[in-house]
XYZ file of C-alpha atoms in Angstrom:
530
model
C 123.533 -67.494 63.713
C 121.244 -68.172 66.729
C 121.089 -70.489 69.710
C 117.335 -70.666 70.108
C 114.057 -68.874 69.597
C 110.894 -67.823 71.423
C 107.613 -68.150 69.529
C 104.712 -66.126 70.992
C 101.110 -66.329 69.813
C 97.609 -65.786 71.144
C 95.707 -68.437 73.059
C 92.641 -69.915 71.301
C 89.745 -67.450 71.144
C 91.762 -64.313 71.941
C 91.124 -61.466 69.478
C 93.855 -61.550 66.815
C 93.728 -58.171 65.060
C 96.820 -58.754 62.910
C 95.541 -62.136 61.753
C 92.088 -60.719 60.978
C 93.554 -57.812 58.986
C 95.846 -60.184 57.067
C 92.840 -62.386 56.276
C 90.903 -59.441 54.857
C 93.934 -58.223 52.889
C 94.575 -61.648 51.370
C 90.893 -61.963 50.461
C 90.888 -58.540 48.781
C 94.150 -59.179 46.922
C 93.125 -62.601 45.635
C 89.467 -61.612 45.163
C 88.332 -64.715 47.004
C 85.651 -65.205 49.646
C 86.803 -66.946 52.801
C 84.868 -69.871 54.247
C 83.833 -69.677 57.899
C 86.266 -72.517 58.637
C 89.255 -70.703 57.080
C 91.321 -68.339 59.219
C 94.672 -66.589 59.401
C 96.569 -66.550 62.707
C 99.437 -64.349 63.831
C 102.456 -65.234 65.978
C 105.933 -63.783 66.286
C 109.296 -65.508 66.600
C 112.186 -63.907 68.499
C 115.603 -65.384 67.699
C 118.169 -65.482 70.500
C 121.893 -65.119 69.775
C 124.677 -66.198 72.105
C 125.491 -69.278 74.121
C 122.253 -69.479 76.120
C 120.761 -72.729 77.340
C 117.069 -73.525 76.943
C 116.230 -72.819 80.611
C 117.932 -69.420 80.358
C 115.878 -68.569 77.289
C 112.713 -69.705 79.112
C 113.504 -67.277 81.945
C 113.732 -64.382 79.484
C 110.568 -65.510 77.700
C 108.494 -64.846 80.838
C 109.145 -61.122 80.384
C 107.945 -61.172 76.775
C 104.431 -62.591 76.978
C 101.313 -62.585 79.172
C 100.062 -66.125 79.962
C 96.539 -64.766 80.499
C 96.137 -64.188 76.745
C 99.245 -65.631 75.081
C 101.274 -68.841 74.799
C 105.032 -69.090 74.374
C 107.276 -71.860 73.036
C 111.020 -71.966 73.552
C 112.717 -73.664 70.623
C 116.267 -74.889 70.330
C 118.197 -74.610 67.102
C 117.579 -78.306 66.429
C 113.786 -77.768 66.697
C 113.588 -76.037 63.296
C 111.543 -76.422 61.239
C 108.958 -76.719 64.012
C 105.318 -77.751 63.962
C 102.936 -74.842 63.390
C 100.432 -74.266 66.206
C 96.942 -73.232 65.107
C 95.045 -71.713 68.073
C 91.580 -72.934 67.172
C 88.795 -72.968 69.743
C 87.341 -76.415 70.421
C 84.343 -76.395 72.756
C 82.274 -79.291 73.994
C 78.815 -78.895 72.509
C 76.353 -77.866 75.214
C 73.635 -76.098 73.300
C 70.969 -76.027 75.979
C 70.068 -74.107 79.099
C 70.314 -75.946 82.424
C 67.868 -75.660 85.303
C 69.565 -74.664 88.572
C 68.275 -75.989 91.891
C 68.214 -73.175 94.466
C 66.527 -75.259 97.177
C 69.913 -75.718 98.813
C 71.697 -74.633 101.988
C 72.865 -71.085 102.629
C 76.414 -72.369 102.250
C 75.720 -73.567 98.704
C 73.854 -70.354 97.831
C 76.920 -68.392 98.934
C 79.142 -70.663 96.826
C 76.962 -70.093 93.737
C 76.987 -66.331 94.273
C 80.734 -66.170 94.877
C 82.188 -68.851 92.605
C 79.420 -69.459 90.079
C 77.012 -72.187 89.032
C 78.413 -75.705 89.370
C 79.151 -77.779 86.281
C 78.476 -81.505 86.182
C 82.153 -82.205 86.917
C 82.080 -80.081 90.085
C 83.932 -77.086 88.659
C 82.379 -73.618 88.846
C 81.540 -71.323 85.922
C 82.987 -68.143 87.404
C 82.028 -65.335 89.793
C 78.477 -63.975 89.887
C 79.198 -61.389 92.624
C 75.772 -62.120 94.137
C 75.319 -61.858 97.915
C 73.342 -64.359 99.949
C 70.497 -61.809 100.125
C 70.488 -61.536 96.330
C 70.476 -65.318 95.907
C 67.572 -65.577 98.367
C 65.652 -62.931 96.408
C 66.167 -64.900 93.189
C 65.014 -68.118 94.862
C 61.899 -66.411 96.267
C 60.987 -64.907 92.884
C 61.136 -68.198 91.021
C 59.250 -69.988 93.777
C 56.394 -67.599 93.035
C 56.757 -68.593 89.384
C 56.470 -72.227 90.568
C 59.686 -73.283 88.908
C 63.460 -73.190 89.276
C 65.511 -70.676 87.268
C 67.675 -71.590 84.304
C 71.399 -70.885 84.319
C 70.924 -68.122 81.737
C 68.366 -66.374 83.997
C 70.712 -66.395 86.984
C 73.636 -65.223 84.842
C 71.490 -62.428 83.401
C 70.462 -61.228 86.860
C 74.087 -61.310 88.019
C 75.166 -59.021 85.184
C 72.267 -56.604 85.652
C 72.669 -56.415 89.438
C 76.472 -56.190 89.431
C 78.407 -53.330 91.007
C 79.859 -52.664 87.541
C 76.388 -52.031 86.081
C 74.387 -50.742 89.056
C 77.163 -49.023 91.069
C 75.703 -50.586 94.174
C 78.343 -49.219 96.576
C 77.408 -45.616 95.777
C 73.703 -46.321 95.266
C 72.926 -48.338 98.412
C 72.224 -46.857 101.868
C 75.327 -46.070 103.957
C 74.918 -45.312 107.665
C 72.732 -42.202 107.938
C 72.820 -41.585 104.164
C 69.687 -43.621 103.522
C 69.354 -42.695 99.846
C 73.014 -43.518 99.153
C 76.087 -41.432 98.339
C 75.214 -41.320 94.636
C 71.768 -39.750 95.044
C 72.729 -37.344 97.827
C 76.201 -36.147 96.918
C 76.824 -36.892 93.241
C 73.452 -36.622 91.546
C 72.120 -34.368 94.303
C 74.968 -31.854 94.010
C 74.571 -31.702 90.244
C 70.824 -31.145 90.465
C 71.354 -28.390 93.048
C 73.867 -26.556 90.846
C 71.620 -26.903 87.787
C 68.693 -25.469 89.739
C 70.786 -22.514 90.886
C 71.960 -21.793 87.333
C 68.378 -21.665 86.076
C 68.267 -20.513 82.460
C 72.078 -20.523 82.357
C 72.145 -24.304 82.891
C 74.152 -25.840 80.040
C 73.567 -29.493 80.977
C 71.306 -31.334 78.535
C 71.531 -34.983 79.542
C 73.089 -36.331 82.748
C 72.801 -39.588 84.726
C 70.573 -41.325 82.191
C 72.469 -42.237 79.003
C 75.750 -43.833 77.950
C 77.469 -40.415 78.138
C 76.594 -37.049 79.601
C 76.023 -34.036 77.317
C 76.316 -30.273 77.603
C 75.588 -27.414 75.202
C 78.547 -26.464 72.986
C 76.890 -23.816 70.825
C 73.596 -23.209 69.022
C 74.150 -26.207 66.756
C 76.053 -28.871 68.705
C 76.245 -30.774 71.989
C 79.459 -32.040 73.555
C 79.340 -35.477 75.188
C 81.829 -36.909 77.679
C 82.257 -40.285 79.368
C 85.062 -41.668 81.548
C 85.198 -45.158 83.029
C 87.753 -47.329 84.812
C 89.186 -50.647 83.643
C 91.187 -51.525 86.732
C 90.774 -55.283 87.182
C 91.160 -56.241 83.486
C 94.256 -54.018 83.210
C 95.832 -55.741 86.218
C 95.571 -59.089 84.390
C 96.285 -57.873 80.860
C 97.304 -54.189 80.704
C 97.089 -53.874 76.916
C 93.771 -55.711 76.638
C 92.274 -53.924 79.650
C 93.225 -50.460 78.401
C 92.284 -50.933 74.741
C 88.958 -52.437 75.794
C 88.397 -49.456 78.072
C 89.052 -46.853 75.385
C 87.071 -48.518 72.594
C 84.310 -49.110 75.168
C 83.928 -45.410 75.965
C 84.147 -44.692 72.221
C 81.016 -46.856 71.931
C 79.419 -45.060 74.890
C 79.816 -41.918 72.820
C 78.256 -43.622 69.780
C 75.463 -44.866 72.042
C 74.573 -41.439 73.426
C 71.207 -40.156 72.174
C 70.929 -40.974 68.490
C 74.704 -41.318 68.180
C 77.552 -38.860 68.833
C 80.824 -38.794 66.907
C 83.935 -39.574 69.026
C 86.411 -36.714 68.499
C 88.990 -36.985 71.323
C 90.192 -39.503 73.919
C 91.482 -38.936 77.465
C 93.264 -41.217 79.924
C 94.536 -41.532 83.502
C 96.956 -44.142 84.886
C 97.518 -44.680 88.625
C 100.237 -47.340 88.947
C 103.030 -48.478 91.218
C 106.551 -47.182 90.741
C 107.822 -48.677 87.450
C 111.137 -49.323 89.215
C 109.507 -51.415 91.960
C 110.746 -55.014 91.568
C 108.798 -56.501 94.508
C 106.699 -59.580 93.746
C 103.002 -59.835 94.560
C 100.723 -62.805 93.870
C 97.050 -63.473 93.211
C 97.037 -66.711 95.217
C 98.186 -67.845 98.669
C 100.414 -70.503 97.139
C 102.356 -67.797 95.256
C 101.986 -69.581 91.929
C 100.223 -66.727 90.081
C 102.419 -63.604 90.132
C 100.995 -60.187 89.368
C 102.575 -58.331 86.487
C 105.218 -55.774 87.444
C 104.302 -52.081 87.638
C 106.585 -51.444 84.667
C 104.798 -53.971 82.463
C 101.398 -52.642 83.564
C 102.337 -49.046 82.717
C 103.874 -50.006 79.355
C 100.824 -52.120 78.515
C 98.143 -49.556 79.347
C 99.985 -46.846 77.402
C 100.112 -49.117 74.350
C 96.445 -50.073 74.819
C 95.147 -46.502 74.941
C 97.336 -45.532 71.982
C 96.233 -48.509 69.868
C 92.545 -48.109 70.658
C 92.584 -44.401 69.858
C 95.017 -44.196 66.961
C 93.627 -47.195 65.084
C 90.136 -45.739 65.417
C 91.305 -42.385 64.051
C 90.552 -40.588 67.343
C 93.333 -38.410 68.857
C 94.326 -38.918 72.493
C 94.642 -35.311 73.611
C 94.748 -35.237 77.413
C 95.754 -37.446 80.328
C 97.887 -38.034 83.419
C 100.106 -40.626 85.105
C 100.388 -40.940 88.890
C 102.604 -43.403 90.783
C 102.215 -44.637 94.346
C 103.221 -47.848 96.104
C 99.567 -48.496 97.004
C 98.721 -49.026 93.316
C 101.207 -51.925 93.089
C 98.504 -54.494 93.879
C 95.864 -53.044 91.573
C 96.175 -50.107 89.180
C 93.511 -47.526 88.382
C 93.110 -47.124 84.628
C 90.798 -44.358 83.404
C 89.625 -44.101 79.789
C 87.488 -41.262 78.445
C 85.976 -40.004 75.195
C 84.665 -36.618 74.115
C 81.987 -36.617 71.412
C 80.106 -34.189 69.183
C 76.496 -34.408 68.009
C 74.090 -31.947 66.303
C 71.478 -30.642 68.722
C 68.754 -31.680 66.292
C 68.552 -34.458 63.706
C 65.633 -34.369 61.270
C 64.098 -31.644 63.419
C 64.104 -33.810 66.582
C 66.247 -33.428 69.696
C 69.245 -35.671 69.167
C 69.611 -36.630 72.836
C 66.145 -38.221 72.943
C 65.526 -41.787 71.802
C 63.016 -44.532 72.423
C 62.707 -48.120 71.263
C 59.174 -48.851 70.125
C 57.127 -52.011 70.368
C 57.454 -53.980 67.087
C 60.914 -52.493 66.373
C 63.426 -55.160 65.368
C 66.329 -55.843 67.717
C 69.453 -55.546 65.559
C 73.030 -56.237 66.666
C 75.860 -54.907 64.465
C 79.644 -55.148 64.635
C 81.876 -57.903 66.022
C 80.805 -61.466 66.678
C 80.238 -63.106 70.073
C 82.904 -65.291 71.679
C 84.074 -66.460 75.094
C 86.081 -63.270 75.628
C 84.347 -61.064 78.155
C 82.485 -63.826 79.984
C 81.823 -62.596 83.551
C 83.584 -59.308 82.858
C 80.988 -57.267 84.770
C 80.786 -59.633 87.738
C 84.583 -60.128 87.763
C 85.053 -56.356 88.032
C 82.691 -56.400 91.022
C 84.942 -58.834 92.910
C 88.420 -58.586 94.417
C 91.307 -59.644 92.180
C 92.094 -63.224 93.197
C 93.413 -66.574 92.028
C 90.017 -67.415 90.555
C 89.814 -64.279 88.416
C 88.859 -65.691 84.989
C 91.027 -65.170 81.930
C 87.864 -64.926 79.829
C 86.981 -61.698 81.684
C 89.693 -59.918 79.702
C 88.995 -58.930 76.112
C 91.142 -57.373 73.425
C 89.361 -54.679 71.468
C 89.363 -54.596 67.668
C 89.503 -50.862 66.847
C 89.515 -51.463 63.080
C 86.140 -53.217 63.154
C 84.863 -50.508 65.494
C 86.110 -47.760 63.167
C 84.135 -49.262 60.267
C 81.030 -49.525 62.434
C 81.430 -45.962 63.747
C 81.817 -44.554 60.219
C 78.712 -46.399 59.033
C 76.641 -45.050 61.943
C 77.797 -41.422 61.983
C 78.228 -40.876 58.247
C 75.078 -42.601 57.009
C 72.803 -44.691 59.241
C 72.080 -42.056 61.902
C 71.287 -39.189 59.545
C 69.163 -41.452 57.356
C 66.885 -41.984 60.386
C 67.039 -45.778 60.160
C 66.693 -46.584 63.871
C 64.602 -45.476 66.861
C 67.181 -46.099 69.568
C 70.802 -47.213 69.972
C 73.090 -48.373 72.762
C 76.456 -50.085 73.047
C 77.242 -53.630 74.098
C 79.517 -53.265 77.109
C 79.217 -54.950 80.484
C 76.865 -57.920 80.285
C 76.770 -57.882 76.466
C 73.355 -58.195 74.861
C 71.831 -59.318 78.171
C 72.192 -55.732 79.387
C 71.969 -53.711 76.161
C 68.741 -55.328 74.953
C 67.149 -55.376 78.423
C 68.039 -51.706 78.996
C 66.512 -50.661 75.668
C 63.453 -52.817 76.336
C 62.592 -50.546 79.292
C 61.890 -47.801 76.737
C 58.924 -49.696 75.269
C 58.023 -52.527 77.645
C 59.861 -55.762 76.940
C 61.602 -57.954 74.391
C 61.711 -61.378 72.739
C 65.141 -62.593 71.621
C 65.992 -65.593 69.415
C 69.470 -66.519 70.604
C 70.386 -68.779 67.697
C 70.375 -65.712 65.415
C 73.287 -64.057 67.260
C 76.475 -64.321 65.125
C 79.261 -66.316 66.824
C 83.036 -66.418 66.439
C 83.024 -70.216 66.762
C 80.504 -72.998 67.518
C 79.944 -74.644 70.871
C 78.969 -71.666 73.048
C 76.288 -72.384 75.635
C 73.178 -70.135 75.595
C 74.189 -68.326 78.810
C 77.616 -67.584 77.345
C 76.111 -66.044 74.198
C 73.713 -63.952 76.273
C 76.268 -62.383 78.659
C 79.451 -62.283 76.550
C 81.069 -58.839 76.448
C 82.916 -59.411 73.161
C 83.767 -56.005 71.785
C 82.778 -53.764 68.849
C 79.009 -54.335 68.972
C 76.046 -51.958 69.092
C 72.352 -52.746 69.542
C 69.636 -50.917 67.580
C 65.854 -50.669 67.634
C 64.966 -50.679 63.931
C 61.493 -50.216 62.394
C 60.778 -53.222 60.179
C 60.337 -51.080 57.069
C 63.858 -49.651 57.507
C 65.741 -52.899 58.101
C 66.797 -53.536 54.486
C 68.144 -50.005 54.019
C 70.104 -50.218 57.279
C 71.590 -53.606 56.392
C 72.696 -52.414 52.945
C 74.678 -49.563 54.484
C 76.362 -51.816 57.029
C 77.167 -54.386 54.311
C 78.784 -51.665 52.218
C 81.010 -50.702 55.159
C 81.944 -54.341 55.850
C 80.007 -54.470 59.125
C 77.888 -57.514 59.987
C 74.312 -56.718 61.119
C 71.779 -59.317 62.292
C 68.154 -59.282 63.449
C 68.013 -61.187 66.741
C 64.538 -60.412 68.052
C 61.807 -57.831 68.524
C 60.850 -55.245 71.153
C 57.363 -55.680 72.641
C 54.781 -53.950 74.846
C 54.701 -56.907 77.256
C 56.844 -56.061 80.282
C 58.861 -59.266 80.204
C 62.303 -60.276 79.004
C 61.926 -63.470 76.976
C 64.849 -65.347 75.438
C 64.333 -68.325 73.143
C 66.843 -70.787 71.755
C 65.726 -72.671 68.641
C 62.113 -72.042 69.615
C 62.428 -73.117 73.266
C 61.935 -70.434 75.936
C 64.955 -70.397 78.259
C 64.404 -67.004 79.939
C 61.092 -65.479 80.961
C 61.286 -62.776 83.628
C 59.374 -59.662 84.522
C 61.319 -56.550 83.536
C 60.677 -55.042 86.968
C 62.388 -57.930 88.741
C 65.280 -57.984 86.268
C 66.056 -54.303 86.797
C 64.736 -53.544 90.298
C 64.551 -56.876 92.110
C 67.965 -56.661 93.769
C 67.611 -56.364 97.568
C 68.855 -52.971 98.766
C 70.236 -52.292 102.225
C 72.085 -54.654 104.546
C 73.463 -57.497 102.443
C 74.201 -60.960 103.788
């Protein structure tokens, strides 16, 4: 006997791990191949007993779901059987890159940098975290090229120049510290200690790869990487934390020629879970922040799910509470890895993409999740913080990819270089690897998508999870693909690395990005920002 029910399911496009696993299980059990248009979706229904009215049930429902990633329906007893909701993604087709006019006022340049490129209907695409000085530098560069930039070029520069990717606060000059805090106190202190230790120095790789590495013994290196996922965890604690932990798992996989993740660590700095005060993201007080209790419960579940479902133990961590974390938590995620010191007689921490190597992307498909994640994390949490900046990791897909890499692909010597797809997606992973050889040419239509309708700039910068990028010699492509196919991991060729020091992106044969690598990576103005 019940008086009503609350149905909770994911919003369209949000990663649905239970639905995906059910789809695979049904396919295996029935020995049938699913069509791209066929999917399985998961939702849960909570039945409410007692004499509660619909508005009372709605009040309780707010504590049970997160509107950033989920939807909720309150159903009365008379509503059964109810209509099934299928959360399919329907996007307006916009399969071309737009030219952006930067010959505008400083006020409009600031608006583009802060709120994003304008759509035809006047709405903005989301934060770029670009200062006026940065926007002026972009305008000056393309004036020299005698053309205006495309939206995908501006979006690419925003990801590459973001605080999340470049750590601009630590790297830029500060008062009398002209070289920046990072170079003087962080990197500088490490270099000083290493110099003093001389032959006793146990550091092998620091400040230059996805993780750092030290000597463990004569045969192995230990890698370690910790990063924060503060802003995403404030919006969606579970999604922010699980994305953080599977992200540093991939940083481990992306170190050198690929280290095996063996242990996870965590750190949570949150408000008092008993604090019932209300804070909001907007002046109108229409967008409440999640309570400290829900944030703490969510990040604990996220770290546990990301680690346990990937088969990696979470062995060490801490929780700290303080009222000052009520507005925005600090969520640390870390991974310890293990890698042989030599693979096929070569130092395992050294790698280099070579001109003519194929650009191969393996793992999960690209979707809207993770759009502007890097630039969003470089901004203050506000009413305009985009829901698409939050992703939900899929540790099962990542586990299959990790096993394929560590157990077979790496030791078979089937790639020249590897890195993970984190902040900025393939726009950053491919461009970073391209520095090892010169440049790159990418054919965007070859990138596998979760659903149709994504614009070129969205495909290029999406941070959808569980993906790695490889530099693969042409002769080794078939062998690599066979191994990934056997592990149930999708691998696609999306371009080629070149000697030409330019980043070129094509879409169905049309060039939509063509920038010098030097400007892409080093063109950001340093110093006093406007």
